[in-house]
Short mmCIF file of N, CA and C in Angstrom, two decimals:
data_model
loop_
_atom_site.label_atom_id
_atom_site.label_comp_id
_atom_site.label_asym_id
_atom_site.label_seq_id
_atom_site.Cartn_x
_atom_site.Cartn_y
_atom_site.Cartn_z
N SER A 142 0.62 -0.95 -0.11
CA SER A 142 0.02 0.28 -0.05
C SER A 142 1.03 1.38 0.19
N SER A 143 0.15 2.32 -0.32
CA SER A 143 0.80 3.69 -0.86
C SER A 143 0.84 4.72 0.58
N PHE A 144 0.50 4.02 1.92
CA PHE A 144 0.39 5.43 3.11
C PHE A 144 -0.50 6.50 1.95
N GLN A 145 -1.42 6.95 2.17
CA GLN A 145 -1.71 7.90 1.52
C GLN A 145 -1.93 9.05 2.70
N PRO A 146 -1.78 10.31 2.03
CA PRO A 146 -2.12 11.54 2.78
C PRO A 146 -3.26 11.46 3.14
N ALA A 147 -4.24 12.10 4.31
CA ALA A 147 -5.26 12.06 4.96
C ALA A 147 -6.32 12.67 4.24
N HIS A 148 -6.00 13.26 3.27
CA HIS A 148 -7.00 14.58 2.33
C HIS A 148 -7.01 13.71 1.63
N GLY A 149 -6.23 12.64 0.97
CA GLY A 149 -7.05 11.32 0.42
C GLY A 149 -6.83 11.73 -1.34
N LEU A 150 -6.18 12.88 -1.43
CA LEU A 150 -6.39 13.30 -3.50
C LEU A 150 -5.32 13.17 -4.08
N SER A 151 -4.11 12.67 -3.38
CA SER A 151 -2.97 11.89 -4.19
C SER A 151 -2.21 10.69 -4.22
N PHE A 152 -1.86 10.00 -4.83
CA PHE A 152 -1.46 8.98 -4.57
C PHE A 152 0.10 9.08 -3.82
N GLY A 153 0.40 9.06 -3.11
CA GLY A 153 1.56 9.31 -2.16
C GLY A 153 2.07 8.93 -1.36
N VAL A 154 3.32 9.39 -1.07
CA VAL A 154 3.87 8.89 0.43
C VAL A 154 4.37 9.92 1.50
N ASP A 155 3.69 9.94 2.42
CA ASP A 155 3.52 10.97 3.59
C ASP A 155 4.50 10.46 4.76
N SER A 156 5.01 9.40 4.83
CA SER A 156 5.77 8.91 5.98
C SER A 156 5.23 9.23 7.18
N ASN A 157 3.66 8.59 7.11
CA ASN A 157 3.33 8.51 8.49
C ASN A 157 3.39 7.56 9.12
N LEU A 158 3.81 6.94 10.30
CA LEU A 158 3.85 5.68 10.78
C LEU A 158 2.65 5.45 10.90
N ASP A 159 1.71 6.12 12.02
CA ASP A 159 0.65 5.78 12.67
C ASP A 159 -0.38 5.01 11.61
N ARG A 160 -0.57 6.18 10.46
CA ARG A 160 -1.60 6.10 9.36
C ARG A 160 -1.09 4.88 8.93
N SER A 161 0.51 4.52 8.73
CA SER A 161 0.86 3.43 7.89
C SER A 161 0.58 1.77 8.45
N ILE A 162 0.45 2.39 9.36
CA ILE A 162 0.29 0.80 10.32
C ILE A 162 -1.18 0.30 10.57
N LYS A 163 -1.41 1.70 10.18
CA LYS A 163 -3.38 0.85 9.87
C LYS A 163 -3.83 0.82 8.73
N ASP A 164 -2.98 1.77 7.82
CA ASP A 164 -3.12 1.02 6.15
C ASP A 164 -3.32 -0.45 6.18
N LEU A 165 -1.58 -0.99 7.30
CA LEU A 165 -1.41 -1.92 7.26
C LEU A 165 -2.05 -2.60 7.65
N SER A 166 -2.66 -2.86 8.65
CA SER A 166 -3.73 -3.78 9.34
C SER A 166 -5.09 -3.45 8.45
N TYR A 167 -5.41 -2.48 7.77
CA TYR A 167 -6.67 -2.50 6.97
C TYR A 167 -5.79 -3.84 5.95
N VAL A 168 -5.31 -3.41 5.10
CA VAL A 168 -5.04 -4.40 4.51
C VAL A 168 -4.90 -5.72 4.50
N LEU A 169 -4.42 -6.23 5.02
CA LEU A 169 -4.72 -7.27 6.07
C LEU A 169 -5.78 -7.68 6.17
N GLN A 170 -6.98 -7.20 7.01
CA GLN A 170 -8.06 -7.49 7.33
C GLN A 170 -9.06 -7.72 5.90
N ILE A 171 -9.01 -6.81 4.72
CA ILE A 171 -9.54 -7.36 3.27
C ILE A 171 -9.03 -8.41 3.05
N LEU A 172 -7.21 -8.75 2.87
CA LEU A 172 -7.38 -10.12 2.59
C LEU A 172 -7.69 -11.09 2.93
N CYS A 173 -7.70 -11.08 4.32
CA CYS A 173 -8.29 -12.54 5.14
C CYS A 173 -9.45 -12.59 4.46
N GLN A 174 -9.90 -11.49 4.79
CA GLN A 174 -11.83 -11.57 4.07
C GLN A 174 -12.21 -12.13 2.40
N ARG A 175 -11.55 -11.34 2.18
CA ARG A 175 -11.98 -11.73 0.13
C ARG A 175 -10.61 -13.01 0.12
N TYR A 176 -9.86 -13.43 0.74
CA TYR A 176 -8.97 -14.49 -0.38
C TYR A 176 -8.54 -15.79 1.49
N PRO A 177 -8.58 -16.60 1.01
CA PRO A 177 -8.00 -17.81 2.16
C PRO A 177 -6.37 -17.36 2.47
N VAL A 178 -6.37 -16.34 2.95
CA VAL A 178 -5.07 -15.98 3.94
C VAL A 178 -4.82 -16.36 5.47
N ASN A 179 -3.86 -17.07 5.77
CA ASN A 179 -3.60 -17.49 7.08
C ASN A 179 -3.61 -16.17 7.79
N ALA A 180 -4.18 -15.52 8.57
CA ALA A 180 -3.37 -14.15 9.53
C ALA A 180 -2.56 -14.78 10.38
N GLU A 181 -2.57 -15.67 10.74
CA GLU A 181 -1.24 -16.66 11.54
C GLU A 181 0.09 -16.50 11.46
N GLU A 182 -0.01 -16.68 9.43
CA GLU A 182 1.68 -16.74 8.74
C GLU A 182 1.64 -15.64 7.85
N ILE A 183 1.85 -14.95 7.98
CA ILE A 183 2.48 -13.80 7.02
C ILE A 183 3.81 -13.20 7.23
N ALA A 184 4.30 -12.77 5.78
CA ALA A 184 5.19 -12.11 6.14
C ALA A 184 4.84 -10.75 5.57
N VAL A 185 5.35 -9.64 5.71
CA VAL A 185 5.55 -8.26 5.22
C VAL A 185 6.76 -7.95 5.17
N ILE A 186 6.71 -7.28 4.06
CA ILE A 186 7.75 -6.70 2.60
C ILE A 186 7.77 -5.26 2.42
N GLY A 187 8.64 -4.34 2.87
CA GLY A 187 8.22 -2.82 2.86
C GLY A 187 10.03 -2.63 1.89
N HIS A 188 9.69 -1.01 1.13
CA HIS A 188 10.73 -0.47 0.05
C HIS A 188 10.45 1.19 1.75
N SER A 189 12.00 1.22 1.44
CA SER A 189 11.91 2.89 2.05
C SER A 189 11.57 2.79 2.70
N PHE A 190 10.52 4.20 3.50
CA PHE A 190 9.89 4.29 4.56
C PHE A 190 8.91 2.94 4.72
N GLY A 191 8.46 2.31 3.69
CA GLY A 191 7.65 0.96 3.57
C GLY A 191 8.76 0.31 4.35
N ALA A 192 9.60 0.25 4.38
CA ALA A 192 10.25 -0.83 4.85
C ALA A 192 10.18 -0.64 6.39
N SER A 193 10.17 0.44 7.16
CA SER A 193 10.63 0.35 7.87
C SER A 193 9.13 0.95 8.69
N ALA A 194 7.89 0.79 7.77
CA ALA A 194 6.59 0.68 8.40
C ALA A 194 6.12 -0.97 8.68
N VAL A 195 6.91 -1.81 8.12
CA VAL A 195 6.35 -3.11 8.05
C VAL A 195 7.42 -3.13 9.25
N ILE A 196 7.94 -2.67 9.60
CA ILE A 196 9.14 -3.23 11.22
C ILE A 196 8.55 -2.90 11.94
N ALA A 197 7.78 -1.64 11.82
CA ALA A 197 6.87 -0.94 13.24
C ALA A 197 5.29 -1.80 12.59
N PHE A 198 5.48 -2.41 12.01
CA PHE A 198 3.68 -2.80 12.31
C PHE A 198 4.04 -4.07 12.57
N ALA A 199 5.03 -4.68 12.77
CA ALA A 199 5.51 -6.29 12.82
C ALA A 199 5.30 -6.49 14.47
N PHE A 200 6.17 -5.08 15.39
CA PHE A 200 6.34 -4.59 16.56
C PHE A 200 4.77 -4.57 17.41
N GLU A 201 3.91 -4.14 17.00
CA GLU A 201 2.96 -3.76 17.07
C GLU A 201 2.30 -5.16 18.33
N PRO A 202 1.90 -4.94 19.18
CA PRO A 202 1.21 -6.22 20.32
C PRO A 202 0.20 -7.00 19.48
N HIS A 203 0.35 -7.95 19.87
CA HIS A 203 -0.31 -8.94 19.23
C HIS A 203 -0.32 -9.56 17.48
N SER A 204 1.32 -9.39 16.89
CA SER A 204 0.88 -9.35 15.70
C SER A 204 1.03 -10.29 15.69
N ALA A 205 0.92 -10.94 13.70
CA ALA A 205 0.96 -12.69 13.71
C ALA A 205 1.86 -12.41 12.73
N VAL A 206 2.95 -11.55 12.88
CA VAL A 206 3.71 -11.22 11.17
C VAL A 206 5.04 -12.57 11.83
N LYS A 207 5.49 -13.58 10.98
CA LYS A 207 5.70 -14.53 11.19
C LYS A 207 7.59 -13.99 10.54
N ALA A 208 7.89 -13.20 9.80
CA ALA A 208 8.81 -12.93 9.12
C ALA A 208 8.75 -11.20 8.48
N VAL A 209 9.92 -10.91 8.32
CA VAL A 209 9.99 -9.34 7.57
C VAL A 209 10.56 -9.19 7.06
N ILE A 210 10.92 -8.39 5.88
CA ILE A 210 11.50 -7.96 4.81
C ILE A 210 11.72 -6.53 4.25
N SER A 211 12.86 -6.16 4.94
CA SER A 211 13.30 -4.39 4.86
C SER A 211 13.94 -4.29 3.45
N LEU A 212 13.66 -3.41 2.32
CA LEU A 212 14.22 -3.14 0.88
C LEU A 212 14.55 -1.82 1.07
N ASP A 213 15.77 -1.63 1.27
CA ASP A 213 16.40 -0.38 1.31
C ASP A 213 15.93 0.63 2.38
N SER A 214 15.75 0.78 3.51
CA SER A 214 14.69 1.25 3.91
C SER A 214 15.19 3.02 4.14
N THR A 215 16.89 3.04 3.99
CA THR A 215 17.83 3.98 4.38
C THR A 215 17.72 4.65 5.65
N ARG A 216 18.32 3.76 6.42
CA ARG A 216 17.93 3.63 8.05
C ARG A 216 19.33 3.10 7.25
N GLU A 217 19.86 2.41 7.45
CA GLU A 217 21.11 1.56 6.34
C GLU A 217 22.04 2.62 6.42
N TRP A 218 22.24 3.36 5.63
CA TRP A 218 23.04 4.63 5.36
C TRP A 218 22.81 6.18 5.66
N ASN A 219 21.76 6.48 6.32
CA ASN A 219 21.65 7.59 6.86
C ASN A 219 22.14 7.43 8.51
N THR A 220 22.18 9.04 9.38
CA THR A 220 23.01 8.03 10.51
C THR A 220 21.89 7.97 11.33
N ILE A 221 22.02 7.44 12.59
CA ILE A 221 21.03 6.98 13.93
C ILE A 221 20.41 7.79 14.11
N ASP A 222 20.89 9.40 13.78
CA ASP A 222 19.89 10.81 14.54
C ASP A 222 19.09 10.70 13.87
N ASP A 223 19.03 10.52 12.63
CA ASP A 223 18.00 11.81 11.18
C ASP A 223 16.81 11.57 11.84
N LYS A 224 16.43 12.64 11.55
CA LYS A 224 15.21 12.98 12.41
C LYS A 224 13.72 12.09 11.51
N LEU A 225 14.40 11.74 10.44
CA LEU A 225 13.00 11.29 9.95
C LEU A 225 12.81 10.40 10.56
N PHE A 226 13.82 9.28 11.21
CA PHE A 226 13.37 8.07 12.45
C PHE A 226 13.16 8.27 13.23
N LYS A 227 13.54 9.38 14.47
CA LYS A 227 13.24 9.67 15.26
C LYS A 227 12.38 8.75 16.02
N GLY A 228 10.89 9.24 15.19
CA GLY A 228 9.45 9.00 15.35
C GLY A 228 9.35 7.07 15.30
N ILE A 229 10.27 6.50 14.31
CA ILE A 229 9.97 5.17 14.14
C ILE A 229 11.00 4.33 15.11
N GLU A 230 12.04 4.77 16.18
CA GLU A 230 12.88 4.41 17.24
C GLU A 230 12.06 4.74 18.35
N SER A 231 11.47 6.03 18.51
CA SER A 231 10.79 5.88 19.97
C SER A 231 9.45 4.87 19.86
N ARG A 232 9.33 4.48 18.71
CA ARG A 232 7.79 3.66 18.88
C ARG A 232 8.38 2.33 19.45
N LEU A 233 9.66 1.60 18.51
CA LEU A 233 10.40 0.61 18.25
C LEU A 233 11.32 0.25 19.24
N ALA A 234 11.92 1.02 20.05
CA ALA A 234 13.06 0.96 21.45
C ALA A 234 12.14 0.34 22.62
N PRO A 235 10.82 0.47 22.92
CA PRO A 235 10.64 0.43 23.96
C PRO A 235 10.05 -1.69 24.05
N ALA A 236 9.83 -2.07 22.22
CA ALA A 236 9.52 -3.14 22.08
C ALA A 236 10.51 -4.27 21.84
N ALA A 237 11.45 -3.63 21.30
CA ALA A 237 12.54 -4.53 21.29
C ALA A 237 12.93 -5.22 21.90
N GLU A 238 12.49 -5.64 23.27
CA GLU A 238 12.71 -6.71 23.67
C GLU A 238 12.08 -8.26 23.67
N ARG A 239 10.80 -8.05 22.99
CA ARG A 239 9.61 -8.76 22.34
C ARG A 239 10.05 -9.43 21.19
N PHE A 240 10.61 -8.28 20.41
CA PHE A 240 10.48 -8.66 18.80
C PHE A 240 11.20 -10.05 18.19
N THR A 241 10.33 -11.22 18.08
CA THR A 241 10.85 -11.83 17.79
C THR A 241 10.72 -12.61 16.03
N ALA A 242 10.01 -11.51 15.50
CA ALA A 242 9.63 -12.33 13.98
C ALA A 242 11.86 -12.03 13.52
N PRO A 243 11.48 -13.32 12.25
CA PRO A 243 13.01 -13.23 12.04
C PRO A 243 13.02 -12.05 10.62
N LEU A 244 14.09 -11.12 10.28
CA LEU A 244 14.25 -10.21 9.32
C LEU A 244 15.54 -10.03 8.72
N LEU A 245 15.16 -9.90 7.52
CA LEU A 245 15.92 -10.02 6.38
C LEU A 245 16.11 -8.49 5.85
N VAL A 246 16.98 -7.81 6.02
CA VAL A 246 17.54 -6.49 5.82
C VAL A 246 18.37 -6.25 4.43
N VAL A 247 17.93 -5.28 2.98
CA VAL A 247 18.14 -5.65 2.34
C VAL A 247 19.08 -4.29 2.01
N SER A 248 20.10 -3.07 1.74
CA SER A 248 20.87 -2.31 1.17
C SER A 248 21.42 -2.30 0.22
N LYS A 249 21.35 -1.06 -0.60
CA LYS A 249 22.58 -0.42 -1.45
C LYS A 249 23.92 -0.68 -0.22
N ALA A 250 25.05 -1.21 -1.35
CA ALA A 250 25.85 -1.17 -0.75
C ALA A 250 26.26 0.38 -1.27
N THR A 251 26.39 1.18 -1.79
CA THR A 251 26.78 2.21 -2.47
C THR A 251 27.31 3.18 -1.83
N GLN A 252 26.39 3.26 -0.43
CA GLN A 252 26.66 4.25 1.03
C GLN A 252 27.07 3.97 2.22
N ASN A 253 28.40 2.46 2.00
CA ASN A 253 29.03 1.59 2.83
C ASN A 253 27.27 2.01 4.24
N PRO A 254 26.64 1.00 3.70
CA PRO A 254 25.55 0.42 4.80
C PRO A 254 25.75 0.20 6.60
N SER A 255 25.25 0.43 7.18
CA SER A 255 25.21 0.16 8.81
C SER A 255 24.39 -0.65 9.35
N PHE A 256 24.05 -1.40 9.74
CA PHE A 256 23.28 -1.93 10.49
C PHE A 256 23.09 -2.28 11.83
N GLN A 257 23.51 -1.24 12.40
CA GLN A 257 23.36 -0.61 14.09
C GLN A 257 22.14 -0.94 14.09
N HIS A 258 21.33 0.14 13.50
CA HIS A 258 19.87 -0.10 13.96
C HIS A 258 19.07 -0.94 14.93
N TYR A 259 19.66 -2.00 13.74
CA TYR A 259 19.17 -3.51 14.07
C TYR A 259 19.78 -4.57 15.02
N GLN A 260 21.05 -3.97 15.66
CA GLN A 260 21.38 -5.13 16.75
C GLN A 260 21.18 -5.25 18.00
N LYS A 261 19.70 -3.86 19.27
CA LYS A 261 18.84 -3.89 19.78
C LYS A 261 18.09 -5.31 19.55
N LEU A 262 18.08 -5.93 18.09
CA LEU A 262 16.77 -7.10 18.49
C LEU A 262 16.92 -8.07 18.88
N LYS A 263 17.57 -8.48 20.05
CA LYS A 263 18.37 -9.24 20.13
C LYS A 263 17.40 -10.84 20.01
N HIS A 264 16.27 -11.21 20.26
CA HIS A 264 15.45 -11.95 19.79
C HIS A 264 15.20 -12.40 18.70
N ALA A 265 16.03 -11.82 17.55
CA ALA A 265 14.75 -11.82 16.46
C ALA A 265 16.62 -12.36 15.38
N GLU A 266 16.02 -13.42 15.23
CA GLU A 266 17.19 -13.49 13.87
C GLU A 266 17.43 -12.49 12.43
N ARG A 267 18.58 -12.25 12.51
CA ARG A 267 18.49 -10.97 11.79
C ARG A 267 19.26 -11.55 10.69
N TYR A 268 19.14 -11.42 8.97
CA TYR A 268 20.20 -11.43 8.13
C TYR A 268 20.34 -10.52 7.45
N TYR A 269 21.44 -9.47 6.60
CA TYR A 269 21.69 -8.48 6.06
C TYR A 269 22.78 -8.25 5.22
N LEU A 270 22.26 -8.08 4.49
CA LEU A 270 22.26 -8.23 2.62
C LEU A 270 23.06 -6.57 1.76
N SER A 271 23.97 -6.67 1.83
CA SER A 271 24.15 -5.10 1.00
C SER A 271 24.85 -5.70 -0.34
N VAL A 272 23.73 -4.89 -1.38
CA VAL A 272 23.80 -5.12 -2.85
C VAL A 272 24.45 -4.00 -3.30
N GLU A 273 25.74 -4.53 -3.94
CA GLU A 273 26.54 -3.80 -5.14
C GLU A 273 25.26 -3.49 -6.83
N HIS A 274 25.58 -2.13 -7.29
CA HIS A 274 25.14 -2.20 -8.31
C HIS A 274 23.20 -1.64 -8.60
N GLN A 275 22.96 -1.53 -7.34
CA GLN A 275 21.42 -1.41 -6.85
C GLN A 275 21.60 0.22 -6.28
N GLU A 276 20.73 0.80 -6.97
CA GLU A 276 20.37 2.24 -6.44
C GLU A 276 18.96 2.45 -5.43
N HIS A 277 18.58 3.40 -4.75
CA HIS A 277 17.10 2.98 -3.90
C HIS A 277 15.88 2.63 -4.86
N ASN A 278 15.80 3.01 -6.09
CA ASN A 278 14.32 2.47 -6.29
C ASN A 278 14.49 1.20 -7.36
N ASP A 279 15.66 0.82 -7.53
CA ASP A 279 16.58 -0.89 -8.07
C ASP A 279 15.51 -1.23 -7.42
N PHE A 280 15.30 -1.28 -6.38
CA PHE A 280 14.91 -2.43 -5.68
C PHE A 280 12.67 -2.68 -5.60
N VAL A 281 12.06 -1.44 -6.25
CA VAL A 281 10.97 -1.83 -5.91
C VAL A 281 10.31 -2.11 -7.69
N THR A 282 12.16 -1.80 -8.80
CA THR A 282 11.23 -1.62 -10.16
C THR A 282 13.03 -2.31 -10.43
N PRO A 283 13.03 -3.98 -10.15
CA PRO A 283 14.23 -4.77 -10.78
C PRO A 283 14.34 -4.82 -12.06
N GLY A 284 15.57 -4.22 -12.11
CA GLY A 284 16.36 -4.44 -13.89
C GLY A 284 16.13 -3.37 -14.84
N ILE A 285 15.13 -2.51 -14.38
CA ILE A 285 14.70 -0.97 -15.65
C ILE A 285 14.36 0.08 -14.56
N THR A 286 14.92 1.18 -14.67
CA THR A 286 15.08 2.35 -13.45
C THR A 286 14.88 3.45 -15.01
N ALA A 287 14.41 4.52 -14.78
CA ALA A 287 14.68 5.57 -15.19
C ALA A 287 16.24 6.37 -14.99
N SER A 288 16.52 6.20 -14.21
CA SER A 288 17.53 6.59 -13.39
C SER A 288 19.04 5.71 -14.24
N THR A 289 18.57 4.43 -14.62
CA THR A 289 19.78 3.50 -14.87
C THR A 289 19.64 2.90 -15.81
N ALA A 290 18.89 3.10 -16.79
CA ALA A 290 18.41 2.21 -17.66
C ALA A 290 17.40 2.82 -18.72
N THR A 291 17.47 2.73 -20.01
CA THR A 291 16.43 2.97 -21.60
C THR A 291 15.78 1.62 -21.15
N LEU A 292 14.94 1.98 -22.00
CA LEU A 292 13.88 0.28 -23.06
C LEU A 292 15.13 -0.05 -23.45
N THR A 293 16.03 0.88 -24.40
CA THR A 293 16.83 0.08 -25.73
C THR A 293 17.96 -0.36 -24.95
N HIS A 294 18.30 0.05 -23.72
CA HIS A 294 19.07 -0.47 -23.04
C HIS A 294 19.22 -1.46 -22.02
N TYR A 295 19.68 -2.24 -21.82
CA TYR A 295 19.52 -3.33 -21.01
C TYR A 295 20.57 -3.35 -19.47
N ASN A 296 19.97 -3.22 -18.45
CA ASN A 296 21.63 -3.07 -17.07
C ASN A 296 22.07 -4.40 -16.68
N GLN A 297 22.56 -5.26 -17.34
CA GLN A 297 22.98 -6.44 -16.86
C GLN A 297 23.02 -6.12 -15.21
N PRO A 298 24.31 -5.76 -14.87
CA PRO A 298 24.55 -5.53 -13.48
C PRO A 298 23.96 -5.41 -12.39
N ILE A 299 22.31 -4.62 -12.98
CA ILE A 299 21.56 -4.34 -11.68
C ILE A 299 20.38 -5.37 -12.09
N HIS A 300 19.94 -6.44 -13.47
CA HIS A 300 19.07 -7.19 -13.59
C HIS A 300 19.77 -8.31 -12.57
N LYS A 301 21.57 -8.61 -12.51
CA LYS A 301 21.43 -9.38 -12.15
C LYS A 301 21.88 -9.58 -10.55
N ALA A 302 21.56 -8.47 -9.92
CA ALA A 302 21.82 -8.05 -8.13
C ALA A 302 20.04 -8.31 -8.40
N SER A 303 19.24 -7.84 -9.44
CA SER A 303 17.68 -7.99 -8.58
C SER A 303 17.48 -9.65 -8.76
N LYS A 304 18.39 -10.19 -9.56
CA LYS A 304 17.61 -11.87 -9.31
C LYS A 304 18.21 -12.09 -7.88
N VAL A 305 19.71 -12.15 -7.31
CA VAL A 305 20.59 -12.41 -6.32
C VAL A 305 19.17 -11.93 -5.00
N ILE A 306 18.92 -10.16 -5.02
CA ILE A 306 17.82 -10.67 -4.22
C ILE A 306 17.21 -10.89 -3.81
N CYS A 307 15.97 -11.45 -4.91
CA CYS A 307 14.90 -12.01 -5.54
C CYS A 307 14.84 -13.43 -5.24
N GLU A 308 16.08 -14.30 -5.40
CA GLU A 308 16.46 -15.29 -5.06
C GLU A 308 16.57 -15.73 -3.15
N CYS A 309 17.40 -14.59 -2.65
CA CYS A 309 17.60 -14.44 -0.71
C CYS A 309 16.48 -14.44 -0.53
N MET A 310 15.37 -13.79 -0.93
CA MET A 310 13.64 -13.35 -0.24
C MET A 310 12.81 -14.38 -0.03
N LEU A 311 12.81 -15.23 -1.40
CA LEU A 311 12.45 -16.26 -1.95
C LEU A 311 12.81 -17.44 -0.54
N ALA A 312 14.38 -17.46 -0.45
CA ALA A 312 14.79 -18.83 0.48
C ALA A 312 14.29 -18.73 1.82
N PHE A 313 14.55 -16.88 2.52
CA PHE A 313 13.93 -16.46 3.73
C PHE A 313 12.15 -16.77 3.60
N LEU A 314 12.16 -16.59 2.70
CA LEU A 314 9.98 -16.96 3.48
C LEU A 314 9.81 -18.31 2.86
N ASN A 315 10.55 -18.66 2.45
CA ASN A 315 10.19 -20.51 2.24
C ASN A 315 11.42 -21.29 3.18
N HIS A 316 11.68 -20.86 4.62
CA HIS A 316 12.29 -21.13 5.42
C HIS A 316 11.92 -20.30 6.18
N TYR A 317 11.34 -19.67 7.06
CA TYR A 317 10.67 -19.56 7.77
C TYR A 317 8.83 -19.26 7.65
N LEU A 318 8.00 -19.37 6.64
CA LEU A 318 7.15 -19.69 6.37
C LEU A 318 6.63 -21.07 5.77
N LYS A 319 7.44 -21.84 5.04
CA LYS A 319 7.16 -23.01 4.87
C LYS A 319 8.02 -23.75 5.24
N LYS A 320 8.97 -23.62 6.53
CA LYS A 320 9.84 -24.52 7.22
C LYS A 320 10.88 -25.61 6.30
N GLU A 321 10.87 -25.01 5.04
CA GLU A 321 12.07 -25.51 3.91
C GLU A 321 12.92 -25.01 4.15
#
């Protein structure tokens, strides 16, 4: 989902964590109503601010989230005191001791990512993957983005990196959700 602003006039991200968590709860509720979704065996995946939002969603009391994938949340290459993340940190810090969902954190390697934000999650299995040849939006448009390729120019390194990321995500989800 795209965490629409309160006015609902645009389809854009406003980085409101409370609204994002309510939105994710609503999406899960609708999916469970309309499809044979087992709400006790779900994984959440997010990109950019959405990656922080899905982690916060998994932190919610009585969360049924069994696995979390964070795709280039930007927390990995911003300073730990960045103002964008103050609200997220204040929400997550008190719940860190009870967080047990396995976490796959994927980040671009171009800015020397640091995974220190996740060290406090001592009861969660954590996997960190930093990937070369990926820029921020390459995580959601694998292989072809306006900034890195055109429709007439196929970018092989981005495509290969995207394939590795997808394979890692599939292995992670199969292990934690299907026990394979």
